[in-house]
Amino acid sequence: MPAVTFAGNPITLEGNVVKPGDKAPDFTVLDQDLSEVKLSDFTGVRVISVVPSVDTGVCAAQTKRFNEEAALENATILTISADLPFAQKRWAEENGLSQAKIFSDHRDLSFGEAYGVIMKEFRLLARSVFVIDSNDQVIYAEYVSEGTNHPNYEAAIEAVKNM
């Protein structure tokens, strides 16, 4: 498992590590209306932006940044956290991102298990980014080593541009 800390403290990640070259595992998360959504519901290039909670500064900035880049790079941005869908909907509306694809893994951590990002100590998802091509192959994976840091936006965007 990748070594990850949160506020300087070591964190135990649970689930299956995903690497570039792997087939992207499917998963089930909840949309803001509580309907089930799967990775396989989306086609083309997908960027999965994973945040511990949209209600924190770095997570909010990450969600906004990737959604701003989506229009430029012709990729579908999926933001996933373990927040409740109701909190995600409120946050999206308050931040002018009501059309953003923000999904909840709160119910059963299906995504977290499939991608190895469950922070055992908090039952939250570890900050990470995955880029998946139109053939469902992972072409970029970043497990951010310190959960309070930003991901490498430029590297993820470059991965999308290079397809």
mmCIF file of C-alpha atoms in Angstrom:
data_model
loop_
_atom_site.group_PDB
_atom_site.id
_atom_site.type_symbol
_atom_site.label_atom_id
_atom_site.label_comp_id
_atom_site.label_asym_id
_atom_site.label_seq_id
_atom_site.Cartn_x
_atom_site.Cartn_y
_atom_site.Cartn_z
ATOM 1 C CA MET A 1 0.000 0.000 0.000
ATOM 2 C CA PRO A 2 1.178 3.549 -0.608
ATOM 3 C CA ALA A 3 2.482 5.323 2.496
ATOM 4 C CA VAL A 4 0.019 8.056 3.429
ATOM 5 C CA THR A 5 -0.187 10.470 6.344
ATOM 6 C CA PHE A 6 -2.966 12.791 7.429
ATOM 7 C CA ALA A 7 -1.899 15.925 9.324
ATOM 8 C CA GLY A 8 1.476 14.227 9.732
ATOM 9 C CA ASN A 9 0.101 11.043 11.290
ATOM 10 C CA PRO A 10 0.467 7.675 9.509
ATOM 11 C CA ILE A 11 -2.774 6.330 8.053
ATOM 12 C CA THR A 12 -3.758 2.757 7.225
ATOM 13 C CA LEU A 13 -5.165 2.439 3.717
ATOM 14 C CA GLU A 14 -7.518 -0.436 2.977
ATOM 15 C CA GLY A 15 -8.571 -1.882 -0.342
ATOM 16 C CA ASN A 16 -6.829 -2.763 -3.590
ATOM 17 C CA VAL A 17 -4.064 -0.538 -4.956
ATOM 18 C CA VAL A 18 -4.638 0.548 -8.552
ATOM 19 C CA LYS A 19 -1.692 1.249 -10.861
ATOM 20 C CA PRO A 20 -1.285 2.608 -14.386
ATOM 21 C CA GLY A 21 -1.869 -0.229 -16.822
ATOM 22 C CA ASP A 22 -4.532 -1.880 -14.638
ATOM 23 C CA LYS A 23 -8.090 -2.315 -15.846
ATOM 24 C CA ALA A 24 -10.136 0.251 -13.938
ATOM 25 C CA PRO A 25 -12.292 -1.576 -11.396
ATOM 26 C CA ASP A 26 -15.996 -0.804 -11.532
ATOM 27 C CA PHE A 27 -17.683 0.441 -8.360
ATOM 28 C CA THR A 28 -21.035 1.686 -7.102
ATOM 29 C CA VAL A 29 -21.479 5.098 -5.473
ATOM 30 C CA LEU A 30 -24.508 7.273 -4.759
ATOM 31 C CA ASP A 31 -25.565 10.361 -6.654
ATOM 32 C CA GLN A 32 -27.012 13.313 -4.781
ATOM 33 C CA ASP A 33 -30.539 11.957 -5.333
ATOM 34 C CA LEU A 34 -29.461 8.597 -3.775
ATOM 35 C CA SER A 35 -29.499 6.763 -7.106
ATOM 36 C CA GLU A 36 -26.688 4.297 -7.743
ATOM 37 C CA VAL A 37 -23.943 5.278 -10.173
ATOM 38 C CA LYS A 38 -21.153 3.072 -11.555
ATOM 39 C CA LEU A 39 -17.939 3.869 -13.378
ATOM 40 C CA SER A 40 -19.369 1.909 -16.308
ATOM 41 C CA ASP A 41 -22.162 4.514 -16.580
ATOM 42 C CA PHE A 42 -19.585 6.921 -18.064
ATOM 43 C CA THR A 43 -17.603 6.585 -21.271
ATOM 44 C CA GLY A 44 -14.581 8.328 -22.715
ATOM 45 C CA VAL A 45 -11.794 9.795 -20.628
ATOM 46 C CA ARG A 46 -12.615 10.033 -16.941
ATOM 47 C CA VAL A 47 -10.744 11.776 -14.159
ATOM 48 C CA ILE A 48 -11.661 10.499 -10.703
ATOM 49 C CA SER A 49 -10.834 13.133 -8.118
ATOM 50 C CA VAL A 50 -11.017 11.664 -4.622
ATOM 51 C CA VAL A 51 -11.331 13.893 -1.558
ATOM 52 C CA PRO A 52 -11.805 13.160 2.149
ATOM 53 C CA SER A 53 -14.605 15.758 2.460
ATOM 54 C CA VAL A 54 -15.825 18.517 0.144
ATOM 55 C CA ASP A 55 -16.393 20.689 3.227
ATOM 56 C CA THR A 56 -12.668 21.315 3.796
ATOM 57 C CA GLY A 57 -10.429 23.892 2.119
ATOM 58 C CA VAL A 58 -8.069 21.664 0.142
ATOM 59 C CA CYS A 59 -10.885 19.309 -0.903
ATOM 60 C CA ALA A 60 -13.041 22.221 -2.042
ATOM 61 C CA ALA A 61 -10.138 23.686 -4.028
ATOM 62 C CA GLN A 62 -9.397 20.297 -5.628
ATOM 63 C CA THR A 63 -13.032 19.792 -6.613
ATOM 64 C CA LYS A 64 -13.279 23.272 -8.119
ATOM 65 C CA ARG A 65 -9.947 23.010 -9.946
ATOM 66 C CA PHE A 66 -10.694 19.709 -11.676
ATOM 67 C CA ASN A 67 -14.202 20.843 -12.626
ATOM 68 C CA GLU A 68 -12.766 24.024 -14.166
ATOM 69 C CA GLU A 69 -10.275 21.931 -16.150
ATOM 70 C CA ALA A 70 -12.952 19.511 -17.389
ATOM 71 C CA ALA A 71 -14.276 21.908 -20.002
ATOM 72 C CA LEU A 72 -10.773 22.503 -21.316
ATOM 73 C CA GLU A 73 -9.684 18.879 -21.563
ATOM 74 C CA ASN A 74 -12.845 17.117 -22.784
ATOM 75 C CA ALA A 75 -12.818 14.681 -19.881
ATOM 76 C CA THR A 76 -15.573 13.677 -17.488
ATOM 77 C CA ILE A 77 -14.656 14.627 -13.918
ATOM 78 C CA LEU A 78 -16.039 12.392 -11.169
ATOM 79 C CA THR A 79 -15.462 13.656 -7.636
ATOM 80 C CA ILE A 80 -15.901 11.005 -4.959
ATOM 81 C CA SER A 81 -15.893 11.360 -1.173
ATOM 82 C CA ALA A 82 -17.460 9.567 1.773
ATOM 83 C CA ASP A 83 -19.592 12.613 2.562
ATOM 84 C CA LEU A 84 -23.339 12.103 2.698
ATOM 85 C CA PRO A 85 -25.037 12.852 -0.649
ATOM 86 C CA PHE A 86 -27.091 15.612 1.015
ATOM 87 C CA ALA A 87 -23.950 17.423 2.167
ATOM 88 C CA GLN A 88 -22.431 17.066 -1.305
ATOM 89 C CA LYS A 89 -25.544 18.561 -2.903
ATOM 90 C CA ARG A 90 -25.568 21.494 -0.478
ATOM 91 C CA TRP A 91 -21.855 22.132 -1.044
ATOM 92 C CA ALA A 92 -22.207 21.964 -4.839
ATOM 93 C CA GLU A 93 -25.107 24.430 -4.822
ATOM 94 C CA GLU A 94 -23.325 26.825 -2.442
ATOM 95 C CA ASN A 95 -20.212 26.754 -4.631
ATOM 96 C CA GLY A 96 -21.881 27.151 -8.018
ATOM 97 C CA LEU A 97 -21.098 23.594 -9.071
ATOM 98 C CA SER A 98 -24.612 22.183 -9.142
ATOM 99 C CA GLN A 99 -23.823 20.451 -12.473
ATOM 100 C CA ALA A 100 -20.637 18.826 -11.133
ATOM 101 C CA LYS A 101 -20.571 15.046 -10.847
ATOM 102 C CA ILE A 102 -19.974 14.605 -7.118
ATOM 103 C CA PHE A 103 -20.710 11.161 -5.727
ATOM 104 C CA SER A 104 -20.861 9.567 -2.280
ATOM 105 C CA ASP A 105 -19.082 6.377 -1.257
ATOM 106 C CA HIS A 106 -20.575 6.639 2.228
ATOM 107 C CA ARG A 107 -22.945 3.670 2.005
ATOM 108 C CA ASP A 108 -20.546 0.773 1.490
ATOM 109 C CA LEU A 109 -17.153 2.202 0.463
ATOM 110 C CA SER A 110 -17.321 0.288 -2.835
ATOM 111 C CA PHE A 111 -15.046 2.780 -4.575
ATOM 112 C CA GLY A 112 -12.656 3.022 -1.630
ATOM 113 C CA GLU A 113 -12.229 -0.753 -1.529
ATOM 114 C CA ALA A 114 -11.797 -1.085 -5.307
ATOM 115 C CA TYR A 115 -9.142 1.672 -5.457
ATOM 116 C CA GLY A 116 -7.385 1.196 -2.100
ATOM 117 C CA VAL A 117 -8.212 4.594 -0.644
ATOM 118 C CA ILE A 118 -10.139 3.831 2.554
ATOM 119 C CA MET A 119 -8.510 5.592 5.508
ATOM 120 C CA LYS A 120 -9.254 2.997 8.184
ATOM 121 C CA GLU A 121 -8.786 5.414 11.084
ATOM 122 C CA PHE A 122 -11.411 7.889 9.817
ATOM 123 C CA ARG A 123 -13.704 5.907 7.466
ATOM 124 C CA LEU A 124 -12.955 8.569 4.866
ATOM 125 C CA LEU A 125 -11.319 8.330 1.466
ATOM 126 C CA ALA A 126 -7.681 9.291 0.989
ATOM 127 C CA ARG A 127 -6.905 12.145 -1.383
ATOM 128 C CA SER A 128 -6.056 10.657 -4.755
ATOM 129 C CA VAL A 129 -6.520 11.084 -8.497
ATOM 130 C CA PHE A 130 -7.068 8.481 -11.212
ATOM 131 C CA VAL A 131 -7.238 9.030 -14.969
ATOM 132 C CA ILE A 132 -9.010 6.328 -16.942
ATOM 133 C CA ASP A 133 -9.010 6.125 -20.730
ATOM 134 C CA SER A 134 -11.895 5.209 -23.021
ATOM 135 C CA ASN A 135 -10.837 1.533 -22.880
ATOM 136 C CA ASP A 136 -11.207 1.463 -19.074
ATOM 137 C CA GLN A 137 -7.465 1.351 -18.531
ATOM 138 C CA VAL A 138 -5.898 3.328 -15.698
ATOM 139 C CA ILE A 139 -3.308 5.640 -17.239
ATOM 140 C CA TYR A 140 -2.540 7.758 -14.172
ATOM 141 C CA ALA A 141 -2.823 7.100 -10.443
ATOM 142 C CA GLU A 142 -1.738 9.367 -7.595
ATOM 143 C CA TYR A 143 -2.149 8.536 -3.932
ATOM 144 C CA VAL A 144 -1.286 11.869 -2.298
ATOM 145 C CA SER A 145 1.299 11.091 0.378
ATOM 146 C CA GLU A 146 0.026 13.741 2.837
ATOM 147 C CA GLY A 147 -3.738 13.963 2.959
ATOM 148 C CA THR A 148 -3.789 17.681 3.692
ATOM 149 C CA ASN A 149 -1.722 18.482 0.553
ATOM 150 C CA HIS A 150 -3.004 19.155 -2.942
ATOM 151 C CA PRO A 151 -2.613 16.505 -5.638
ATOM 152 C CA ASN A 152 -0.359 17.103 -8.628
ATOM 153 C CA TYR A 153 -2.983 18.783 -10.809
ATOM 154 C CA GLU A 154 -0.574 19.379 -13.670
ATOM 155 C CA ALA A 155 0.483 15.712 -13.906
ATOM 156 C CA ALA A 156 -3.129 14.508 -14.023
ATOM 157 C CA ILE A 157 -4.079 17.122 -16.623
ATOM 158 C CA GLU A 158 -1.002 16.238 -18.668
ATOM 159 C CA ALA A 159 -2.019 12.562 -18.578
ATOM 160 C CA VAL A 160 -5.384 13.526 -20.070
ATOM 161 C CA LYS A 161 -3.750 15.714 -22.742
ATOM 162 C CA ASN A 162 -1.360 12.929 -23.758
ATOM 163 C CA MET A 163 -4.145 10.516 -24.739
#
